[in-house]
Amino acid sequence: MGLTGRLAIRNLARNRRRTLLTAMIISLSLTALMFTDALIQGMTDTMVRSATRLYSGDAQIHHRDFLARQDESRVIDDPQAVLEQLAREPEVAGFAARTLAFGMVSSAANNRAVQVVGIDPEAEAGVSKIAGAMIAGDYLSEAGPVTQLLIGDRLAELLEADLGDRIVVSVNNQLSEAAEQQLFRVSGIFHLNARAMDENLAFIRLPEAQSMMGLDGAVHEIAFNMTSASLATDTSLGLWQRLSNDRWVAQGWTELMPQLATMLQLTNSSTIIAGIVLFILAGLGVINGLFMSIYERTYEFGVLLAIGTRRRQLFKLIMTEGLILALGAIVIGLILGVLLITWSASVGIDYGSMEVSGVALAEIIRPQHRFMQYSALPFWVLIMTLVACIYPAIHAARIVPAKALHKSL
Amino acid sequence: MSSVIETRDVSKHYGEGDTLVKALDRVSLGIAPGEFTAIVGPSGSGKSTLLQLMGGLDNPTHGQVHLANKDITQMSGRELSDFRRDHIGFIFQAYNLIPVLTAAENCEYIMLLQGVPEAERRERVYAMLERVGLAGREGRFPHQLSGGQQQRVAVARAMVSRPNIILADEPTANLDSQTGSDLLDMMHDLNRNEGMTFVFSTHDPMIMERASRLIRLKDGCIDSESEREA
Ligand SMILES: Nc1ncnc2c1ncn2[C@@H]1O[C@H](COP(=O)(O)OP(=O)(O)O)[C@@H](O)[C@H]1O
Ligand SMILES: [Mg+2]
């Protein structure tokens, strides 16, 4: 090691407590940045999965006018062709056709306006989590009676209805343009842990729904999941084109739930802002630590300059001290970061039944490792530290030896 | 005989207006090779200022400082750095040494800046530390040495880079009289046997007596000058 490096290391070792404190500012900033990123990753993942995999699916196909107009007559009248195409797409993991009706459910005690969804039980189980969310009774089955009805636990409470109770469902028939009523029995109660769904959804089998609505094999929605959730946001994939035509359109969740996408973006921006604030605070801490060490050594720098050290060499010495400090601190920060993320991921963070913009954080959040936490973040922390060193280093290099030495002369 | 260093009409003023201090006022002085010169005078008479200007640590308000027929007051910052490194040895009153470097490393430092090869550096450092009576203490850090030993390292550091002149500002002021006297004997010995030119400031009468030339400063002016056979 050169003399500059040796000098720098020994200078850092001179006031160990201060060096350690300054290093801790850098280390903990890095750890905090890493953990925040990991948490946001985990949270985003959980939220997106709650929002999509619970019920909606990663993507959906509708008649081009259906969502905008909420018009139940805008249907996909040839779902079979679309379903066959979906089966051919390698990125698609599961798909299910649905009918959607704005309807009324009435029990002996109460009425509620809800969305009545007709589903194909087997296909639906490959897209949403309803089958696994049953808390009473059974999921819909092909073999069972035509009067099977699934409602959420909150809706059951509101209707004061229990398993086996009679419920009258009424929806609009598109052919007769009149209300069509039919008697069902509560065959299952689900709990998706998302208020909007547990309160406002009722499921019946697809053929019954189609006949009540006079749809003749047509559906309103085909929901599907991708092999990896992140594929749904990749608009460059060819399948969006292949699954759309002039009448229906396939859209990923960012288009279907723009408020969720916006919120995640907002979360990202606030993380970046918090990160910048953290950077500035850490930078000021580093500047402060280095300045204290430089003020203490003013006389010494005077001697170094007097005996022929160039100003540039003194600048280099301070920067080397900063570099060594930063590298050491970053190693500590990385170790703390890995440990914290790994530990919190294994334990998980339980937000209880917190809902963010109507979407429940149903699952335990597990912070996630990703490459940038170990590459970009330490890199920027290093740059931050070196930038923070420049000011004190320039200050040291500008010391006037005659003045610095005046004290004792 | 031509001078090692020559000041021509050199003045140094600090502050301005009411607070103006004429630390040096039109001092012209030549130092010949091999001199062992003492600058004496009461505190505040301008001794340190004169040594700083001769060593290129600061620029005079008026006048010129010449070394080997070059006017150092015209040099750029970097030229001046290199000039000090190659031509001047400095010894200050105290805290001369870099605390995190050993005695040997302190001496080696300037030669490193000069680009002297490692083997030669080591050889010169060990020889010089032995010369000032510190053989066996090369690896000690300054805080492990006594005040007198630290000043000896400072002398060794100034000598080892082979400057034209060594400027010592009250080198014995922080030492007890015996240690101070020993240090001066050693410097005098280096002056006679190695031919090194020394200019030192002091207000210790015992130290003054060893000088071959005595320059008395008063209020920034040369008050009187005397020479004696060494
Ligand atoms: N950097 C400085 N700023 C202001 N005044 C100074 C400075 N250096 C020296 N002086 C003043 O110049 C005068 C001479 O100082 P100095 O050369 O240190 O004297 P000495 O070394 O003989 O005690 C003193 O009055 C001192 O206060
Ligand atoms: Mg003085």
XYZ file of C-alpha atoms and ligand atoms in Angstrom:
667
model
C 0.000 0.000 0.000
C 1.223 3.485 -0.800
C 2.014 6.079 1.810
C -1.257 7.898 1.167
C -3.240 4.751 1.936
C -1.187 4.015 5.035
C -1.550 7.585 6.264
C -5.279 7.512 5.559
C -5.896 4.267 7.443
C -3.860 5.385 10.436
C -5.591 8.751 10.462
C -8.954 6.995 10.511
C -7.752 4.842 13.384
C -6.758 7.912 15.397
C -10.205 8.820 16.641
C -11.903 5.478 16.498
C -15.131 6.565 18.065
C -15.633 9.380 15.574
C -14.648 7.204 12.643
C -17.037 4.520 13.833
C -19.868 7.019 14.265
C -19.298 8.477 10.812
C -19.092 4.969 9.367
C -22.310 4.030 11.142
C -24.094 6.979 9.505
C -23.026 5.612 6.129
C -23.701 1.949 7.001
C -27.121 2.556 8.476
C -28.139 4.787 5.568
C -27.274 1.970 3.198
C -29.066 -0.598 5.356
C -32.117 1.651 5.569
C -32.149 2.180 1.803
C -31.769 -1.542 1.157
C -34.484 -2.472 3.613
C -36.885 0.182 2.330
C -36.437 -1.083 -1.198
C -36.915 -4.680 -0.078
C -40.044 -3.727 1.859
C -41.518 -1.758 -1.038
C -40.784 -4.688 -3.340
C -42.473 -7.099 -0.974
C -45.392 -4.768 -0.396
C -45.903 -4.056 -4.081
C -45.778 -7.734 -4.809
C -48.289 -8.524 -2.068
C -50.586 -5.706 -3.108
C -50.505 -6.612 -6.746
C -51.086 -10.228 -5.906
C -53.929 -9.291 -3.532
C -55.416 -7.101 -6.204
C -54.996 -9.508 -9.084
C -54.589 -13.061 -7.938
C -57.361 -12.848 -5.322
C -60.095 -12.390 -7.867
C -59.468 -10.105 -10.847
C -56.656 -11.986 -12.519
C -53.472 -10.445 -13.914
C -55.334 -9.422 -17.046
C -58.837 -9.447 -18.482
C -60.559 -9.418 -21.831
C -63.798 -7.473 -22.334
C -65.899 -6.072 -25.089
C -64.288 -2.741 -25.951
C -67.247 -0.780 -24.578
C -68.089 -2.914 -21.574
C -65.971 -1.283 -18.876
C -66.533 2.288 -19.941
C -70.286 1.986 -20.277
C -70.973 -0.776 -17.754
C -73.388 -2.033 -20.388
C -74.298 -5.689 -19.859
C -75.315 -6.046 -23.498
C -71.674 -5.545 -24.613
C -70.527 -9.139 -24.542
C -67.903 -11.430 -25.963
C -70.279 -13.493 -28.031
C -67.738 -16.048 -29.199
C -65.771 -16.848 -26.040
C -64.678 -20.241 -27.322
C -62.298 -18.741 -29.899
C -60.702 -16.514 -27.265
C -60.384 -19.376 -24.790
C -58.672 -21.483 -27.444
C -56.254 -18.668 -28.185
C -55.510 -18.290 -24.459
C -54.735 -21.993 -24.267
C -52.095 -21.477 -26.961
C -50.317 -18.569 -25.251
C -47.232 -19.815 -23.395
C -47.236 -16.878 -20.934
C -50.794 -17.591 -19.816
C -51.141 -19.769 -16.734
C -54.900 -19.969 -16.233
C -58.070 -18.377 -17.600
C -61.762 -18.298 -16.824
C -64.831 -16.781 -18.468
C -67.372 -14.847 -16.384
C -70.668 -13.090 -16.757
C -71.113 -9.937 -14.734
C -74.489 -8.610 -13.739
C -75.509 -5.731 -11.601
C -78.221 -7.440 -9.560
C -80.079 -7.712 -6.328
C -79.895 -10.400 -3.660
C -82.746 -10.682 -1.179
C -82.960 -12.749 1.952
C -85.882 -12.993 4.332
C -84.319 -10.148 6.264
C -82.674 -7.822 3.757
C -81.870 -6.737 0.179
C -78.506 -5.808 -1.227
C -77.372 -4.595 -4.609
C -74.354 -6.673 -5.585
C -72.437 -7.908 -8.577
C -73.698 -11.328 -9.553
C -70.917 -13.257 -11.228
C -71.430 -16.368 -13.279
C -68.376 -18.597 -13.184
C -67.133 -21.906 -14.507
C -66.066 -23.473 -11.171
C -63.142 -25.487 -12.477
C -61.657 -22.793 -14.723
C -62.237 -20.121 -12.078
C -60.195 -22.082 -9.554
C -57.207 -21.629 -11.902
C -57.515 -17.839 -11.799
C -58.947 -16.617 -8.500
C -58.706 -17.667 -4.875
C -62.401 -18.118 -4.194
C -62.228 -21.899 -4.070
C -59.590 -21.677 -1.372
C -61.358 -18.940 0.569
C -64.432 -20.916 1.616
C -65.121 -20.641 5.339
C -68.471 -22.446 5.311
C -70.166 -24.825 2.918
C -68.592 -25.799 -0.390
C -67.314 -24.202 -3.514
C -69.525 -24.449 -6.600
C -69.607 -27.837 -8.283
C -70.755 -29.012 -11.717
C -72.498 -31.979 -10.175
C -74.508 -30.101 -7.569
C -77.907 -28.460 -7.886
C -78.495 -25.433 -10.103
C -79.399 -23.282 -7.083
C -75.840 -23.121 -5.730
C -74.839 -19.618 -4.592
C -71.629 -18.333 -3.003
C -71.590 -15.126 -0.979
C -68.943 -13.387 1.102
C -69.048 -13.443 4.887
C -69.817 -9.749 5.115
C -72.679 -10.057 2.670
C -73.984 -13.041 4.637
C -73.955 -10.919 7.736
C -75.767 -8.064 6.022
C -78.397 -10.427 4.639
C -78.552 -12.280 7.941
C -78.280 -15.389 5.821
C -76.646 -18.692 6.661
C -75.765 -21.839 4.772
C -78.808 -23.358 3.109
C -80.896 -20.205 3.430
C -82.977 -19.122 0.447
C -81.848 -16.108 -1.475
C -83.668 -14.541 -4.390
C -81.329 -13.285 -7.064
C -82.584 -10.873 -9.673
C -80.712 -9.680 -12.730
C -81.605 -8.026 -16.023
C -82.425 -10.305 -18.944
C -80.921 -8.856 -22.097
C -83.478 -10.468 -24.430
C -86.644 -9.559 -22.625
C -85.155 -6.442 -21.172
C -86.940 -7.292 -17.946
C -85.853 -8.349 -14.478
C -85.440 -12.068 -14.073
C -85.677 -13.587 -10.642
C -84.677 -16.971 -9.447
C -84.369 -18.723 -6.131
C -80.952 -19.878 -4.894
C -79.671 -21.373 -1.685
C -76.497 -20.289 0.063
C -74.202 -23.216 -0.636
C -70.969 -21.606 0.476
C -69.590 -18.568 2.270
C -66.160 -17.205 1.414
C -63.769 -14.775 3.054
C -61.266 -13.128 0.681
C -60.178 -10.661 3.385
C -60.960 -7.747 1.097
C -63.992 -5.789 2.109
C -65.115 -4.797 -1.339
C -65.258 -8.438 -2.409
C -66.605 -9.976 0.777
C -69.486 -7.508 0.739
C -70.363 -7.070 -2.914
C -69.875 -10.319 -4.803
C -72.233 -13.251 -5.314
C -71.223 -16.238 -7.444
C -73.476 -18.597 -9.336
C -72.638 -21.110 -12.048
C -72.028 -19.801 -15.540
C -74.851 -21.612 -17.425
C -77.460 -20.447 -14.913
C -76.178 -16.907 -15.126
C -76.180 -16.998 -18.922
C -79.722 -18.294 -19.084
C -81.001 -15.783 -16.487
C -79.381 -12.946 -18.431
C -80.421 -14.289 -21.811
C -76.848 -14.357 -23.043
C -76.825 -17.586 -24.999
C -73.221 -18.672 -24.377
C -71.791 -15.164 -24.384
C -69.678 -13.830 -21.507
C -68.630 -10.377 -20.234
C -65.174 -11.061 -19.038
C -62.362 -13.512 -19.508
C -59.850 -13.227 -16.699
C -56.409 -14.784 -16.959
C -53.175 -15.061 -15.049
C -49.668 -14.953 -16.435
C -46.913 -17.390 -15.572
C -45.231 -14.523 -13.673
C -47.153 -11.566 -12.289
C -44.666 -9.062 -13.665
C -45.452 -10.140 -17.247
C -48.845 -8.464 -16.933
C -47.195 -5.039 -16.978
C -45.097 -5.852 -20.037
C -47.011 -4.164 -22.840
C -44.493 -5.299 -25.450
C -45.734 -8.894 -25.349
C -47.434 -10.118 -28.529
C -50.320 -11.739 -26.710
C -52.085 -8.433 -26.067
C -52.430 -8.050 -29.832
C -53.407 -11.660 -30.423
C -56.111 -11.575 -27.739
C -57.634 -8.327 -28.926
C -59.598 -7.456 -32.034
C -61.883 -4.658 -33.105
C -64.556 -5.835 -30.691
C -62.711 -6.985 -27.577
C -59.559 -5.957 -25.853
C -57.090 -7.658 -23.493
C -55.683 -5.444 -20.746
C -53.196 -5.973 -17.912
C -53.917 -4.900 -14.369
C -52.134 -1.557 -14.695
C -54.746 -0.564 -17.245
C -57.611 -2.216 -15.433
C -56.686 -0.725 -12.044
C -55.043 2.583 -12.861
C -55.580 3.812 -9.284
C -53.489 0.925 -7.954
C -50.804 1.517 -10.559
C -50.760 5.217 -9.672
C -50.535 4.431 -5.994
C -47.607 2.083 -6.509
C -45.904 4.747 -8.568
C -46.539 7.229 -5.778
C -45.058 4.802 -3.290
C -42.035 4.546 -5.531
C -41.668 8.329 -5.785
C -42.035 8.803 -2.049
C -39.408 6.131 -1.510
C -37.089 7.966 -3.858
C -37.734 11.250 -2.060
C -37.180 9.629 1.343
C -34.003 8.114 -0.079
C -32.761 11.507 -1.263
C -33.501 13.064 2.133
C -31.635 10.197 3.784
C -28.750 10.766 1.371
C -28.559 14.453 2.215
C -28.667 13.799 5.959
C -26.002 11.101 5.694
C -23.915 13.404 3.497
C -24.111 16.175 6.087
C -23.112 13.678 8.769
C -20.071 12.652 6.757
C -19.132 16.277 6.052
C -19.438 17.038 9.753
C -17.314 14.059 10.796
C -14.593 14.868 8.291
C -14.577 18.557 9.153
C -14.091 17.781 12.826
C -11.134 15.595 11.977
C -9.715 18.239 9.653
C -10.049 21.126 12.113
C -8.183 19.035 14.661
C -5.358 18.516 12.208
C -5.013 22.048 10.843
C -1.541 22.422 12.337
C -0.477 19.043 11.017
C -1.643 19.944 7.523
C 0.321 23.177 7.889
C 3.452 21.098 8.565
C 2.708 18.749 5.656
C 2.322 21.703 3.286
C 5.397 23.460 4.708
C 7.677 20.506 4.068
C 6.607 20.269 0.451
C 3.343 18.365 0.169
C 1.385 19.671 -2.792
C -2.166 20.852 -2.170
C -3.408 18.236 -4.598
C -1.674 15.539 -2.559
C -3.367 16.744 0.606
C -6.706 16.727 -1.213
C -5.988 13.176 -2.283
C -5.185 12.163 1.277
C -8.554 13.386 2.585
C -10.388 11.772 -0.317
C -8.550 8.514 0.366
C -9.631 8.678 3.988
C -13.212 9.173 2.764
C -12.921 6.313 0.289
C -11.602 3.856 2.872
C -14.239 5.000 5.352
C -16.953 4.578 2.717
C -15.801 1.121 1.616
C -15.594 -0.141 5.182
C -18.962 1.360 6.049
C -20.574 -0.055 2.907
C -19.383 -3.573 3.741
C -20.913 -3.229 7.213
C -24.085 -1.740 5.734
C -24.386 -4.568 3.203
C -23.995 -7.208 5.896
C -26.595 -5.512 8.105
C -28.868 -5.108 5.087
C -28.662 -8.771 4.049
C -29.299 -9.896 7.608
C -32.220 -7.527 8.122
C -33.899 -8.338 4.818
C -33.365 -12.079 5.174
C -34.622 -12.082 8.734
C -37.670 -9.911 8.064
C -38.492 -11.963 4.984
C -38.424 -15.183 6.969
C -40.503 -13.734 9.804
C -42.756 -11.651 7.566
C -44.435 -8.371 8.396
C -48.130 -8.627 9.224
C -50.128 -5.525 8.438
C -53.247 -7.202 9.794
C -56.274 -6.388 7.680
C -55.009 -3.062 6.410
C -56.545 -2.003 3.129
C -54.840 0.289 0.692
C -57.194 1.897 -1.833
C -59.732 -0.895 -1.498
C -57.160 -3.648 -1.802
C -56.428 -5.650 1.284
C -52.897 -6.514 2.221
C -54.287 -9.920 2.856
C -50.998 -11.709 3.131
C -47.980 -11.242 5.314
C -45.479 -8.964 3.603
C -42.093 -10.475 2.962
C -39.345 -7.979 2.052
C -37.555 -9.110 -1.082
C -33.901 -9.134 -2.050
C -33.055 -7.828 -5.451
C -29.834 -7.143 -7.308
C -29.923 -3.344 -7.189
C -29.854 -3.445 -3.396
C -26.369 -4.915 -3.664
C -25.188 -2.964 -6.698
C -26.844 0.382 -7.385
C -27.545 1.287 -3.749
C -23.995 0.743 -2.403
C -22.664 2.445 -5.524
C -24.739 5.553 -4.857
C -23.834 5.507 -1.176
C -20.174 5.419 -2.214
C -20.691 8.331 -4.594
C -22.599 10.230 -1.898
C -19.768 9.743 0.591
C -17.097 10.810 -1.890
C -19.105 13.871 -2.894
C -19.509 14.723 0.790
C -15.726 14.420 1.177
C -14.950 16.908 -1.569
C -15.866 19.977 0.453
C -13.744 19.112 3.540
C -10.930 17.931 1.268
C -10.885 21.235 -0.605
C -10.948 23.026 2.723
C -7.900 21.060 3.898
C -6.055 21.647 0.635
C -6.626 25.404 0.929
C -5.043 25.724 4.352
C -2.446 28.510 4.383
C 0.617 26.945 6.028
C 1.914 30.226 7.489
C -1.433 30.773 9.214
C -1.863 27.177 10.298
C 1.619 27.197 11.827
C 1.260 30.647 13.373
C -0.165 29.206 16.570
C 3.200 27.933 17.731
C 5.597 30.104 15.797
C 30.503 34.882 -1.644
C 27.096 34.218 -3.218
C 24.183 33.679 -0.884
C 22.064 30.570 -0.387
C 19.115 32.796 0.345
C 18.856 36.497 -0.021
C 16.004 38.792 0.985
C 15.826 42.158 -0.777
C 13.888 44.924 0.925
C 11.367 42.435 2.227
C 8.319 43.688 4.132
C 5.363 41.787 5.501
C 2.261 43.606 6.647
C -0.699 42.026 8.360
C -4.128 43.631 8.515
C -4.839 47.137 7.261
C -5.770 50.613 8.461
C -5.718 50.915 12.243
C -4.939 47.251 12.678
C -1.980 47.267 10.273
C 0.984 45.373 11.698
C 4.358 45.712 10.020
C 5.686 42.294 11.013
C 8.746 42.912 8.811
C 9.864 46.251 7.462
C 12.377 46.390 4.586
C 14.694 43.623 5.640
C 17.624 42.838 3.343
C 19.679 39.879 4.374
C 21.936 37.343 2.703
C 22.723 33.905 4.080
C 26.016 32.426 2.849
C 26.582 28.665 2.491
C 27.745 27.023 5.691
C 26.477 29.709 8.022
C 25.155 28.865 11.464
C 23.072 31.958 12.019
C 20.797 32.929 14.857
C 17.973 35.415 14.503
C 17.191 36.840 17.904
C 14.780 39.370 19.264
C 11.871 39.715 21.620
C 8.587 38.002 21.003
C 6.697 39.696 18.162
C 9.828 41.178 16.621
C 9.264 39.271 13.351
C 11.581 36.235 13.652
C 9.004 33.686 12.565
C 7.772 35.919 9.769
C 11.287 36.309 8.411
C 11.931 32.551 8.468
C 8.575 31.881 6.770
C 9.340 34.336 3.970
C 12.835 32.925 3.476
C 11.340 29.426 3.256
C 8.608 30.361 0.791
C 5.781 29.618 3.224
C 4.229 32.987 2.562
C 4.643 35.837 0.101
C 6.048 39.179 1.238
C 3.990 42.353 0.937
C 7.007 44.031 -0.750
C 10.423 42.874 -1.805
C 11.946 39.726 -3.194
C 13.390 36.508 -1.868
C 16.071 34.883 -3.994
C 17.334 31.350 -3.845
C 20.016 30.303 -6.340
C 19.275 33.452 -8.361
C 15.570 32.603 -8.607
C 12.952 34.934 -7.193
C 10.699 32.623 -5.235
C 8.064 35.319 -4.758
C 7.203 34.908 -8.455
C 6.589 31.168 -8.204
C 3.213 29.450 -8.571
C 1.774 27.531 -5.629
C 2.915 24.241 -6.986
C 6.414 25.456 -7.864
C 6.681 26.824 -4.348
C 5.594 23.457 -2.883
C 8.232 21.667 -4.878
C 10.774 24.362 -4.034
C 10.204 23.859 -0.309
C 10.330 20.101 -0.732
C 13.666 20.149 -2.573
C 15.541 23.132 -1.149
C 14.323 23.961 2.350
C 14.358 21.998 5.586
C 11.969 23.222 8.244
C 12.111 22.654 11.959
C 9.368 24.155 14.092
C 9.128 24.729 17.801
C 7.027 21.616 18.444
C 4.662 19.122 16.842
C 6.891 18.819 13.826
C 6.097 15.182 13.283
C 3.095 13.479 11.765
C 1.693 11.580 14.741
C 0.581 8.534 12.745
C 3.974 8.003 11.129
C 6.959 6.378 12.853
C 10.253 8.233 13.244
C 11.585 6.504 10.123
C 8.398 7.146 8.119
C 8.423 10.811 9.106
C 11.945 11.094 7.701
C 11.059 9.043 4.635
C 8.027 11.172 3.812
C 9.758 14.015 1.943
C 11.964 11.621 0.000
C 8.817 9.775 -1.050
C 7.469 13.043 -2.398
C 10.813 13.570 -4.113
C 10.602 10.146 -5.706
C 13.755 8.702 -4.128
C 13.856 4.894 -4.655
C 12.866 2.791 -1.667
C 16.223 1.149 -0.970
C 17.997 4.499 -0.979
C 15.312 6.021 1.211
C 15.728 3.358 3.861
C 19.473 3.616 3.801
C 19.472 7.387 4.151
C 16.806 7.371 6.869
C 18.599 4.801 9.006
C 21.940 6.532 8.585
C 20.488 9.917 9.492
C 18.544 8.659 12.510
C 21.747 7.040 13.738
C 23.564 10.315 13.106
C 21.154 12.169 15.422
C 21.475 9.471 18.068
C 18.204 7.635 17.502
C 19.476 4.270 16.253
C 17.066 1.581 17.413
C 14.162 3.976 17.731
C 13.274 4.119 14.031
C 9.956 2.317 14.484
C 8.689 4.453 17.331
C 5.787 6.780 16.925
C 6.233 10.420 18.014
C 4.199 9.929 21.202
C 6.634 7.169 22.189
C 9.563 9.607 22.032
C 10.613 12.379 24.439
C 10.396 16.031 23.368
C 14.135 16.156 22.708
C 14.017 12.953 20.666
C 11.101 14.298 18.640
C 13.127 17.418 17.784
C 16.033 15.188 16.756
C 13.700 13.342 14.385
C 12.655 16.748 13.041
C 16.307 17.611 12.434
C 16.860 14.244 10.767
C 13.791 14.768 8.579
C 15.044 18.211 7.536
C 18.563 16.885 6.825
C 17.682 13.676 5.026
C 16.047 15.325 2.014
C 19.336 17.222 1.404
C 18.037 20.799 1.294
C 20.180 23.873 0.629
C 19.328 25.316 3.999
C 17.550 24.411 7.209
C 15.300 27.005 8.806
C 14.561 26.299 12.454
C 12.042 28.443 14.310
C 12.843 28.345 18.026
C 13.680 24.639 17.868
C 14.674 24.512 21.531
C 11.887 26.643 23.014
C 9.916 23.648 24.252
C 12.909 21.785 25.651
C 14.649 22.049 28.997
C 17.976 23.865 28.769
C 20.186 20.771 28.802
C 18.168 19.013 26.088
C 18.015 22.249 24.098
C 21.719 22.699 24.389
C 22.352 19.096 23.264
C 20.080 19.586 20.249
C 21.960 22.718 19.279
C 25.314 20.930 19.651
C 24.033 18.304 17.307
C 22.875 20.889 14.763
C 26.197 22.665 15.073
C 27.981 19.390 14.465
C 25.920 18.795 11.306
C 26.795 22.321 10.251
C 30.513 21.799 10.638
C 30.807 18.201 9.432
C 28.121 18.004 6.754
C 28.329 21.633 5.712
C 24.607 22.214 6.170
C 23.548 25.848 6.380
C 21.378 26.598 9.405
C 19.319 29.655 10.275
C 17.505 29.430 13.571
C 15.566 31.827 15.719
C 15.784 31.868 19.489
C 15.611 34.121 22.481
C 17.667 31.852 24.691
C 20.994 33.644 25.394
C 22.778 30.328 25.932
C 21.719 29.159 22.477
C 22.653 32.448 20.817
C 26.221 32.003 21.927
C 26.729 29.022 19.662
C 25.863 30.986 16.562
C 28.536 32.136 14.150
C 26.398 35.088 13.167
C 23.778 36.914 15.191
C 21.017 39.022 13.657
C 18.954 41.069 16.096
C 15.437 41.973 15.059
C 13.382 44.699 16.639
C 9.907 45.741 15.509
C 10.411 44.067 12.145
C 13.742 45.708 11.361
C 17.311 44.485 11.667
C 18.550 46.219 14.805
C 22.146 45.000 14.803
C 24.300 42.243 13.392
C 27.419 40.590 14.697
C 29.710 37.826 13.569
C 32.087 35.699 15.500
C 34.499 32.897 14.866
C 32.829 29.572 15.431
N -0.790 35.533 10.331
C -0.687 36.686 11.022
N -1.734 37.534 11.058
C -1.646 38.707 11.736
N -0.578 39.102 12.400
C 0.505 38.304 12.412
C 0.492 37.056 11.722
N 1.696 36.459 11.894
C 2.418 37.319 12.658
N 1.712 38.420 12.969
C 2.177 39.557 13.736
O 3.403 39.960 13.208
C 4.294 40.320 14.248
C 5.554 39.484 14.152
O 5.213 38.140 14.500
P 6.253 36.945 14.516
O 6.993 36.958 13.226
O 5.508 35.722 14.852
O 7.240 37.344 15.690
P 8.186 36.399 16.549
O 8.323 35.111 15.865
O 9.472 37.193 16.595
O 7.582 36.299 17.883
C 3.532 40.130 15.554
O 3.033 41.380 15.954
C 2.433 39.198 15.182
O 1.311 39.434 15.990
Mg 7.906 33.232 16.562
